[in-house]
mmCIF file of C-alpha atoms and ligand atoms in Angstrom:
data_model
loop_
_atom_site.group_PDB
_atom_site.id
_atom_site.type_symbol
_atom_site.label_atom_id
_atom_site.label_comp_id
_atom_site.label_asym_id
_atom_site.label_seq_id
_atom_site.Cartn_x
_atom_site.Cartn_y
_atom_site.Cartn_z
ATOM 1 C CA UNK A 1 121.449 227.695 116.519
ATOM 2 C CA UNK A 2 122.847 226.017 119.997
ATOM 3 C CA UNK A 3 121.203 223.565 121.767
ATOM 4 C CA UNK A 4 120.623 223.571 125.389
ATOM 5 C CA UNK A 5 123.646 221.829 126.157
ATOM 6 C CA UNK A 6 125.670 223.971 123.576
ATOM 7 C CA UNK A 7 126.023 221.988 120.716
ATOM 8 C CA UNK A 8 126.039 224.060 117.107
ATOM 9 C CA UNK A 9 122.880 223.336 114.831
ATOM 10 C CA UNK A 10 123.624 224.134 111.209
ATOM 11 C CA UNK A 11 122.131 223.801 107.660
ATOM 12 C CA UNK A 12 124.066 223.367 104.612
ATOM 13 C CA UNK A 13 122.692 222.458 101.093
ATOM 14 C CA UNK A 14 125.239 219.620 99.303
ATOM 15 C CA UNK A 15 126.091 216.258 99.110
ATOM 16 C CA UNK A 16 126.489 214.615 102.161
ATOM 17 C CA UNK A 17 129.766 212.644 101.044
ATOM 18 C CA UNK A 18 131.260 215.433 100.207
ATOM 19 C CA UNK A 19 131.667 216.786 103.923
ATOM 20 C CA UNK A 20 134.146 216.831 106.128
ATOM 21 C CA UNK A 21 133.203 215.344 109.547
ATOM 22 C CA UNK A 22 134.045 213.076 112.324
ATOM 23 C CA UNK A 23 130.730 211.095 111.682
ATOM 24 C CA UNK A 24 128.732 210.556 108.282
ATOM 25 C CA UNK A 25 125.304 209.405 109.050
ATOM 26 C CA UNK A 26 124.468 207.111 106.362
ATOM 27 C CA UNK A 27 120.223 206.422 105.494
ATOM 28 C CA UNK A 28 120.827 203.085 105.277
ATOM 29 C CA UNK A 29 118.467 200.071 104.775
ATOM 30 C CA UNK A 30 118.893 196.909 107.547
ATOM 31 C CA UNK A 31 120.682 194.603 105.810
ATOM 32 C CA UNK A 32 123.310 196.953 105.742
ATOM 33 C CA UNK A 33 124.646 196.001 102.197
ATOM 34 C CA UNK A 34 123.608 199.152 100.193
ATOM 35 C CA UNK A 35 121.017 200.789 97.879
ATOM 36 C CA UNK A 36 120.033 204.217 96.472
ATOM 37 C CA UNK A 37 120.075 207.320 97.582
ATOM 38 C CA UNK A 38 122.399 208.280 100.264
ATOM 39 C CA UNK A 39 123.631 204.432 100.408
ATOM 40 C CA UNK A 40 124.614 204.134 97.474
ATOM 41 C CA UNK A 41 126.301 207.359 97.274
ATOM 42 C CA UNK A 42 128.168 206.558 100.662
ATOM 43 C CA UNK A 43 129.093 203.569 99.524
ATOM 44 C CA UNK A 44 130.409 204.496 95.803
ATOM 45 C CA UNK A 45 132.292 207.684 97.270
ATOM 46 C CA UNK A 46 134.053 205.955 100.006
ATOM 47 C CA UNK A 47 134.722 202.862 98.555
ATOM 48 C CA UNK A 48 134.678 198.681 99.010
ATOM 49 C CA UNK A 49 135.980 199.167 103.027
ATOM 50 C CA UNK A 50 132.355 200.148 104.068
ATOM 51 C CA UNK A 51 130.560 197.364 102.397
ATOM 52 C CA UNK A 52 133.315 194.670 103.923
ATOM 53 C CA UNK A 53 132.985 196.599 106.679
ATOM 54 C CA UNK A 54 129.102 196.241 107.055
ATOM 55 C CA UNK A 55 129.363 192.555 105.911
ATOM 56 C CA UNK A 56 131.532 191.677 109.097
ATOM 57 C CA UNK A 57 128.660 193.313 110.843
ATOM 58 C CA UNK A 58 126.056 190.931 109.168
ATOM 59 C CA UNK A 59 128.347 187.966 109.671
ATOM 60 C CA UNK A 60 128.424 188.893 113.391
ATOM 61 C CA UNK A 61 126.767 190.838 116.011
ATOM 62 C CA UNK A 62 123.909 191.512 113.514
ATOM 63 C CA UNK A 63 123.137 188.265 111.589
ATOM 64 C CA UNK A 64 119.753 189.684 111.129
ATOM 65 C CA UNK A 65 120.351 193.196 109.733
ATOM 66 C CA UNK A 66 120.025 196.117 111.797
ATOM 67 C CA UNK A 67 116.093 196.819 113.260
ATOM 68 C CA UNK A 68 114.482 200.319 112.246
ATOM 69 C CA UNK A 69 115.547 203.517 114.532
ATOM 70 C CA UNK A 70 118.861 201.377 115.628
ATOM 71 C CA UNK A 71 122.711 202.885 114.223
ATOM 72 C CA UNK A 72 125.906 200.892 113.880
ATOM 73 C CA UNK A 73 129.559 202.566 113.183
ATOM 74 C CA UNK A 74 131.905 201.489 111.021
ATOM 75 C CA UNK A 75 134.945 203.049 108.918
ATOM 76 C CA UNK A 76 134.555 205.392 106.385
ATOM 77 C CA UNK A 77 136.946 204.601 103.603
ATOM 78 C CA UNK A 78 137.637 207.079 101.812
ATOM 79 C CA UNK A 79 135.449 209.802 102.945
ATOM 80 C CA UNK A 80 137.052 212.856 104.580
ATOM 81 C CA UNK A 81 135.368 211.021 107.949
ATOM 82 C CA UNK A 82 136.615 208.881 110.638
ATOM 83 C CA UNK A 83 133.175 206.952 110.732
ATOM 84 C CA UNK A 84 130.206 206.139 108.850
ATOM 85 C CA UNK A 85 126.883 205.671 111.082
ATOM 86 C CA UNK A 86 124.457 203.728 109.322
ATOM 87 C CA UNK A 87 121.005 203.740 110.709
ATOM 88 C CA UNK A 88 118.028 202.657 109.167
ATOM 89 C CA UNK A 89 114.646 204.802 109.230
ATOM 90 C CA UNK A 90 110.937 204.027 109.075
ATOM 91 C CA UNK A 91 109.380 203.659 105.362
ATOM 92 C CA UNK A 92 106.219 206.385 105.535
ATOM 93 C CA UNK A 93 103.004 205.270 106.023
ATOM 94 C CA UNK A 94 99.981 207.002 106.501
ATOM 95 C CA UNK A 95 97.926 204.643 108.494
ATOM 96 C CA UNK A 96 101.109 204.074 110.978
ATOM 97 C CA UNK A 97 102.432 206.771 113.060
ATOM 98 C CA UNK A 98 106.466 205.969 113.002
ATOM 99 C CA UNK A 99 107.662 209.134 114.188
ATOM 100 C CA UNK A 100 109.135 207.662 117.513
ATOM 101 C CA UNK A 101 111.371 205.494 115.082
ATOM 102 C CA UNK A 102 112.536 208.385 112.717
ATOM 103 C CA UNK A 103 113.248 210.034 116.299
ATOM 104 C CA UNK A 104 115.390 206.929 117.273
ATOM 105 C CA UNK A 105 117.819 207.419 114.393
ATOM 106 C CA UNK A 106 118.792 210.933 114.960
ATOM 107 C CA UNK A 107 119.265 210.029 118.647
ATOM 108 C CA UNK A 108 120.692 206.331 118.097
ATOM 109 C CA UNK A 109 123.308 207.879 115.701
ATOM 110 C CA UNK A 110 124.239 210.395 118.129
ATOM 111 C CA UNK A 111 124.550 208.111 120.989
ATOM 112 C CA UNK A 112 126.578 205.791 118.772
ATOM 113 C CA UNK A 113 128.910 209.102 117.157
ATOM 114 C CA UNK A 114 129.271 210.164 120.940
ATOM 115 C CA UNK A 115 130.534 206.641 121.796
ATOM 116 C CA UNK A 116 133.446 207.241 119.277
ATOM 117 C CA UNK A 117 134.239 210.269 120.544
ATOM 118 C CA UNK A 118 132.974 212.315 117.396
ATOM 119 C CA UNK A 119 132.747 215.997 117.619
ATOM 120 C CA UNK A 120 131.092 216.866 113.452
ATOM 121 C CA UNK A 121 128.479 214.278 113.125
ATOM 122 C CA UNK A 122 126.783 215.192 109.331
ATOM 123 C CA UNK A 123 122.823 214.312 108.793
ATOM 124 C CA UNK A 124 121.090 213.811 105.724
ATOM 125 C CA UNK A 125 117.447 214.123 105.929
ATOM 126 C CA UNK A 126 116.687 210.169 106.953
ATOM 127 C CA UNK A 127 113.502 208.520 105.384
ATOM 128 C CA UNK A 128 112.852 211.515 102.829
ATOM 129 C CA UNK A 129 113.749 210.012 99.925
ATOM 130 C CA UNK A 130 112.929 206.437 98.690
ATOM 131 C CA UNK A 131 111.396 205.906 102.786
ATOM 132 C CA UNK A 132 108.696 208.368 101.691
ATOM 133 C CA UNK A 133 108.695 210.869 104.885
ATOM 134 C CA UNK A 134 107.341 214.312 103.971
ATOM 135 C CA UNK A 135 110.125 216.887 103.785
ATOM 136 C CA UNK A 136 108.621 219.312 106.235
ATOM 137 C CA UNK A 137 107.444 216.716 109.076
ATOM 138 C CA UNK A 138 110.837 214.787 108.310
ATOM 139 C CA UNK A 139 112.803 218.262 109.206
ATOM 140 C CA UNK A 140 110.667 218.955 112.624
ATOM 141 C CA UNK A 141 111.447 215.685 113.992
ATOM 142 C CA UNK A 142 115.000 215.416 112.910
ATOM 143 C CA UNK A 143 115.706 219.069 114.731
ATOM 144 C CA UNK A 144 112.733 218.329 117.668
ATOM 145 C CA UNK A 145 115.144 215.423 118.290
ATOM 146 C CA UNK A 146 118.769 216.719 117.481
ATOM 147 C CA UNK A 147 118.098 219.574 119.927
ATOM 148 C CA UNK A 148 116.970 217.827 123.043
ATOM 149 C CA UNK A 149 119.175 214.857 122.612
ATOM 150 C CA UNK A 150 122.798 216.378 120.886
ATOM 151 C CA UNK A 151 125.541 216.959 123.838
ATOM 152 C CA UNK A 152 129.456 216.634 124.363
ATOM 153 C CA UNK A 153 131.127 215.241 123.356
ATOM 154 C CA UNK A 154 129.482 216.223 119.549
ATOM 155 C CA UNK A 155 129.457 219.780 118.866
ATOM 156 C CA UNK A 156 128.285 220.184 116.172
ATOM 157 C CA UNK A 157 125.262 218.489 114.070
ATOM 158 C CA UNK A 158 125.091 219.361 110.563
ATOM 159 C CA UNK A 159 122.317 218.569 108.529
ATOM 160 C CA UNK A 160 123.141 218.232 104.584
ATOM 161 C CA UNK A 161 120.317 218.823 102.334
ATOM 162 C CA UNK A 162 120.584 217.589 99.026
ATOM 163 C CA UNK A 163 118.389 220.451 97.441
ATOM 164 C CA UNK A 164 116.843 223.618 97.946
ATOM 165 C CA UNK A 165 113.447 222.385 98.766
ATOM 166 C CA UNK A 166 114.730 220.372 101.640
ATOM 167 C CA UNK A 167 116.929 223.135 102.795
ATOM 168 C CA UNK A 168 113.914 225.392 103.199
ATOM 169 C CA UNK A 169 111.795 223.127 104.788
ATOM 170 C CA UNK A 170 114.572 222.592 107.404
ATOM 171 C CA UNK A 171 115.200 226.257 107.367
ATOM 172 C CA UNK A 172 111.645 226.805 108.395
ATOM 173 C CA UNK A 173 111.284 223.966 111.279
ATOM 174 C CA UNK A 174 114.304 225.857 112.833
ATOM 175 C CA UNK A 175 113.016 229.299 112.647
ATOM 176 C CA UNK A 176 109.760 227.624 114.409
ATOM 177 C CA UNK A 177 111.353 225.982 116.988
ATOM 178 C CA UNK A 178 113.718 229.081 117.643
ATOM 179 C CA UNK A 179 110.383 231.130 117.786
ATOM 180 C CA UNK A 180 109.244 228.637 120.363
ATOM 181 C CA UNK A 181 112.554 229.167 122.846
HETATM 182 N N1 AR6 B 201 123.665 213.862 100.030
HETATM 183 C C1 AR6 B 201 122.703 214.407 100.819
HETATM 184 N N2 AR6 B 201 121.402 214.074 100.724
HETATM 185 C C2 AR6 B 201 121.055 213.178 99.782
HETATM 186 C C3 AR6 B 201 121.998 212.560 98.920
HETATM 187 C C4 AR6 B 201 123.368 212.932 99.077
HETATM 188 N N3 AR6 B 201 124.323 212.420 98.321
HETATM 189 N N4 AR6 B 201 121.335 211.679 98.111
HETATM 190 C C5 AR6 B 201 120.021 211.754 98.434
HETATM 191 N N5 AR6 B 201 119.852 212.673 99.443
HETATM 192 P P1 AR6 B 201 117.361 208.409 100.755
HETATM 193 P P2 AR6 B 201 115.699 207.121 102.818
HETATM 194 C C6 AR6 B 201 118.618 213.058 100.150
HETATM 195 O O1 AR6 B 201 116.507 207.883 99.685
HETATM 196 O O2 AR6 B 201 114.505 207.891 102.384
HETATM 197 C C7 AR6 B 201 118.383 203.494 100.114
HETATM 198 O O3 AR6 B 201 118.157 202.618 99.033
HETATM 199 C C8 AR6 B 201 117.314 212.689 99.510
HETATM 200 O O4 AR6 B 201 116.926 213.704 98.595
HETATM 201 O O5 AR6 B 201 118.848 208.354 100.579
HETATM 202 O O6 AR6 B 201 115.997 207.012 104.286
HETATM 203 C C9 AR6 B 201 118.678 202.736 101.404
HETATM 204 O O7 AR6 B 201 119.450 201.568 101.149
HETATM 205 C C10 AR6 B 201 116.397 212.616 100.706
HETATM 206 O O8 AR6 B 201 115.930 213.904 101.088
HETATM 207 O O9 AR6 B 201 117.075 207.672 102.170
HETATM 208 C C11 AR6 B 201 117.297 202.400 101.888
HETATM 209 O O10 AR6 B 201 116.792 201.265 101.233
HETATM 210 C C12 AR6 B 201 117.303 212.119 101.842
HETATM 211 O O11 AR6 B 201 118.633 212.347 101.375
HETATM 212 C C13 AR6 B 201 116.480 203.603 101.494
HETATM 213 O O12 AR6 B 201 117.175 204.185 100.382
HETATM 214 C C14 AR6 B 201 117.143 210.649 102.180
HETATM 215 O O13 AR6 B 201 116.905 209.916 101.001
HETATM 216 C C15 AR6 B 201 116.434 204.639 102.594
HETATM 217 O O14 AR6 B 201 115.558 205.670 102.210
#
Protein backbone atom coordinates (compact mmCIF):
# COMPACT_ATOMS: atom_id res chain seq x y z
CA UNK A 1 0.00 0.00 0.00
CA UNK A 2 1.14 3.94 -0.19
CA UNK A 3 1.06 6.12 2.47
CA UNK A 4 -0.34 9.51 2.42
CA UNK A 5 2.74 11.06 1.50
CA UNK A 6 3.52 8.24 -1.11
CA UNK A 7 5.81 6.09 0.43
CA UNK A 8 5.47 2.08 -0.61
CA UNK A 9 4.28 -0.25 2.35
CA UNK A 10 5.28 -3.85 1.72
CA UNK A 11 5.37 -7.31 3.43
CA UNK A 12 7.86 -9.89 2.79
CA UNK A 13 8.41 -13.15 4.83
CA UNK A 14 12.54 -13.79 5.34
CA UNK A 15 15.36 -12.96 7.19
CA UNK A 16 15.87 -9.55 7.71
CA UNK A 17 19.79 -9.70 7.02
CA UNK A 18 19.31 -11.10 4.10
CA UNK A 19 17.73 -7.88 2.39
CA UNK A 20 18.89 -5.50 0.38
CA UNK A 21 18.24 -1.94 1.66
CA UNK A 22 19.55 1.43 2.37
CA UNK A 23 18.61 0.99 6.14
CA UNK A 24 18.44 -2.34 8.32
CA UNK A 25 16.50 -1.67 11.40
CA UNK A 26 18.10 -3.71 13.96
CA UNK A 27 15.72 -4.83 17.47
CA UNK A 28 18.35 -4.05 19.48
CA UNK A 29 18.72 -3.97 23.32
CA UNK A 30 20.31 -0.40 24.95
CA UNK A 31 23.54 -1.23 25.59
CA UNK A 32 23.94 -1.64 22.11
CA UNK A 33 26.47 -4.61 22.32
CA UNK A 34 24.24 -7.51 21.02
CA UNK A 35 21.95 -10.46 21.91
CA UNK A 36 19.43 -12.86 20.31
CA UNK A 37 17.17 -12.64 17.92
CA UNK A 38 17.50 -10.08 15.30
CA UNK A 39 20.82 -8.75 17.19
CA UNK A 40 22.50 -11.36 17.10
CA UNK A 41 21.70 -12.24 13.66
CA UNK A 42 22.65 -8.58 12.53
CA UNK A 43 25.53 -8.74 14.18
CA UNK A 44 26.89 -12.40 13.08
CA UNK A 45 25.80 -11.66 9.31
CA UNK A 46 27.44 -8.37 9.00
CA UNK A 47 30.29 -8.83 10.94
CA UNK A 48 32.82 -7.26 13.92
CA UNK A 49 32.36 -3.41 12.17
CA UNK A 50 28.85 -3.09 13.83
CA UNK A 51 29.79 -4.13 17.26
CA UNK A 52 33.09 -1.62 17.11
CA UNK A 53 30.87 0.45 15.61
CA UNK A 54 28.21 0.47 18.48
CA UNK A 55 31.06 0.41 21.09
CA UNK A 56 32.33 3.94 19.84
CA UNK A 57 28.74 4.84 20.42
CA UNK A 58 28.85 3.60 24.12
CA UNK A 59 32.26 5.15 24.61
CA UNK A 60 30.72 8.46 23.43
CA UNK A 61 27.58 10.24 22.84
CA UNK A 62 25.76 7.34 24.63
CA UNK A 63 27.81 6.31 27.73
CA UNK A 64 24.59 5.10 29.09
CA UNK A 65 23.14 2.87 26.34
CA UNK A 66 20.48 4.00 24.21
CA UNK A 67 16.81 4.76 26.22
CA UNK A 68 13.68 2.65 24.94
CA UNK A 69 11.78 4.07 21.63
CA UNK A 70 15.24 6.08 20.76
CA UNK A 71 17.42 4.76 17.21
CA UNK A 72 21.09 5.34 16.49
CA UNK A 73 22.83 4.63 12.87
CA UNK A 74 25.79 3.13 12.30
CA UNK A 75 27.54 1.04 9.36
CA UNK A 76 26.44 -2.07 8.27
CA UNK A 77 29.42 -4.24 7.54
CA UNK A 78 28.81 -6.55 5.52
CA UNK A 79 25.19 -6.46 4.92
CA UNK A 80 23.94 -5.56 1.43
CA UNK A 81 23.00 -2.03 3.48
CA UNK A 82 24.54 1.27 3.82
CA UNK A 83 23.28 1.50 7.55
CA UNK A 84 22.17 -0.41 10.41
CA UNK A 85 19.48 1.47 12.74
CA UNK A 86 19.46 0.05 16.02
CA UNK A 87 16.59 0.98 18.21
CA UNK A 88 15.56 -0.53 21.22
CA UNK A 89 11.74 -1.45 21.99
CA UNK A 90 9.61 -1.80 25.11
CA UNK A 91 9.73 -5.42 26.90
CA UNK A 92 5.67 -6.36 27.10
CA UNK A 93 3.94 -5.95 30.04
CA UNK A 94 0.52 -6.32 30.81
CA UNK A 95 0.02 -4.00 33.66
CA UNK A 96 2.01 -1.11 31.58
CA UNK A 97 0.67 0.29 28.48
CA UNK A 98 4.10 0.91 26.29
CA UNK A 99 2.61 1.31 23.05
CA UNK A 100 3.72 5.06 22.68
CA UNK A 101 7.37 3.58 23.01
CA UNK A 102 6.99 0.66 20.43
CA UNK A 103 5.48 3.71 18.31
CA UNK A 104 8.75 5.74 18.95
CA UNK A 105 10.95 3.13 17.29
CA UNK A 106 9.25 2.81 14.03
CA UNK A 107 9.18 6.64 13.90
CA UNK A 108 12.72 7.29 15.64
CA UNK A 109 14.25 4.87 13.04
CA UNK A 110 12.66 6.60 10.29
CA UNK A 111 13.57 10.00 11.36
CA UNK A 112 17.12 8.75 11.91
CA UNK A 113 17.11 6.56 8.13
CA UNK A 114 15.67 9.92 6.65
CA UNK A 115 18.60 11.85 8.21
CA UNK A 116 20.99 9.61 6.09
CA UNK A 117 19.28 10.08 3.22
CA UNK A 118 17.90 6.37 3.01
CA UNK A 119 15.32 5.54 0.50
CA UNK A 120 14.70 1.14 1.53
CA UNK A 121 14.57 1.24 5.22
CA UNK A 122 13.78 -2.83 6.20
CA UNK A 123 11.64 -3.55 9.62
CA UNK A 124 11.55 -6.54 11.55
CA UNK A 125 8.67 -6.84 13.80
CA UNK A 126 10.38 -4.86 17.03
CA UNK A 127 9.57 -6.27 20.59
CA UNK A 128 7.88 -9.60 19.21
CA UNK A 129 10.27 -11.86 20.03
CA UNK A 130 12.30 -12.15 23.31
CA UNK A 131 10.43 -8.27 24.23
CA UNK A 132 7.21 -10.30 24.45
CA UNK A 133 4.75 -7.93 22.26
CA UNK A 134 1.81 -9.90 20.84
CA UNK A 135 2.22 -10.47 17.10
CA UNK A 136 -1.08 -8.97 16.09
CA UNK A 137 -1.03 -5.68 18.41
CA UNK A 138 2.85 -5.50 17.56
CA UNK A 139 1.80 -5.37 13.61
CA UNK A 140 -1.10 -2.54 14.15
CA UNK A 141 1.19 -0.25 15.79
CA UNK A 142 4.20 -0.80 13.68
CA UNK A 143 1.88 0.01 10.35
CA UNK A 144 -0.57 2.68 12.55
CA UNK A 145 2.85 4.35 12.90
CA UNK A 146 4.85 3.63 9.59
CA UNK A 147 1.88 5.11 7.69
CA UNK A 148 1.34 8.43 9.33
CA UNK A 149 4.95 9.09 10.00
CA UNK A 150 7.04 7.43 6.64
CA UNK A 151 7.85 10.40 3.98
CA UNK A 152 10.73 11.43 1.46
CA UNK A 153 13.09 11.04 1.44
CA UNK A 154 12.31 6.95 2.34
CA UNK A 155 10.20 5.32 -0.11
CA UNK A 156 9.82 2.50 0.74
CA UNK A 157 9.30 0.62 4.29
CA UNK A 158 9.56 -2.99 4.22
CA UNK A 159 8.62 -5.03 6.95
CA UNK A 160 10.50 -8.61 7.11
CA UNK A 161 8.69 -11.24 8.91
CA UNK A 162 10.57 -14.03 10.02
CA UNK A 163 7.58 -16.57 9.67
CA UNK A 164 4.31 -17.14 8.40
CA UNK A 165 2.43 -16.40 11.51
CA UNK A 166 3.87 -12.96 11.72
CA UNK A 167 3.37 -12.36 8.08
CA UNK A 168 -0.35 -12.94 8.48
CA UNK A 169 -0.85 -11.04 11.36
CA UNK A 170 0.78 -8.08 9.51
CA UNK A 171 -1.10 -9.05 6.46
CA UNK A 172 -4.29 -8.62 8.38
CA UNK A 173 -3.51 -5.13 10.30
CA UNK A 174 -2.97 -3.82 6.68
CA UNK A 175 -6.05 -5.09 5.12
CA UNK A 176 -7.79 -3.32 8.33
CA UNK A 177 -6.29 -0.23 8.09
CA UNK A 178 -6.75 -0.18 4.17
CA UNK A 179 -10.50 -0.99 4.97
CA UNK A 180 -10.41 2.03 7.21
CA UNK A 181 -9.04 4.63 4.26
N1 LIG B 1 14.90 -11.70 10.46
C1 LIG B 1 13.65 -11.20 10.63
N2 LIG B 1 12.95 -11.35 11.77
C2 LIG B 1 13.53 -12.04 12.77
C3 LIG B 1 14.83 -12.59 12.67
C4 LIG B 1 15.54 -12.38 11.45
N3 LIG B 1 16.76 -12.86 11.25
N4 LIG B 1 15.14 -13.19 13.86
C5 LIG B 1 14.06 -13.05 14.67
N5 LIG B 1 13.08 -12.36 14.00
P1 LIG B 1 13.67 -10.22 18.60
P2 LIG B 1 12.74 -8.08 20.41
C6 LIG B 1 11.75 -11.93 14.48
O1 LIG B 1 13.68 -11.19 19.70
O2 LIG B 1 11.51 -8.85 20.73
C7 LIG B 1 17.72 -9.37 21.50
O3 LIG B 1 18.41 -10.18 22.42
C8 LIG B 1 11.23 -12.59 15.72
O4 LIG B 1 10.54 -13.79 15.37
O5 LIG B 1 14.82 -10.20 17.64
O6 LIG B 1 12.63 -6.62 20.10
C9 LIG B 1 18.07 -7.89 21.68
O7 LIG B 1 19.45 -7.73 22.02
C10 LIG B 1 10.29 -11.53 16.25
O8 LIG B 1 9.03 -11.57 15.60
O9 LIG B 1 13.55 -8.70 19.15
C11 LIG B 1 17.17 -7.50 22.81
O10 LIG B 1 17.71 -7.87 24.05
C12 LIG B 1 10.95 -10.21 15.84
O11 LIG B 1 11.89 -10.57 14.83
C13 LIG B 1 15.91 -8.30 22.56
O12 LIG B 1 16.34 -9.44 21.80
C14 LIG B 1 11.69 -9.50 16.96
O13 LIG B 1 12.31 -10.45 17.80
C15 LIG B 1 14.92 -7.53 21.71
O14 LIG B 1 13.73 -8.28 21.62
Amino acid sequence: MRTPEGVTVTLVRGDITRQSADVIVNAANSSLLGGGGVDGAIHRRGGPEILAACRELRASRYGKGLRTGQAVATTAGALDAQWVVHTVGPVWSSSEDRSALLASCYRESLRVAAESGARTVAFPAISTGIYGWPMDDGARIALRTVLEVAAPPVTEVRFVLFDAQAYAEFEEALEALEAQG
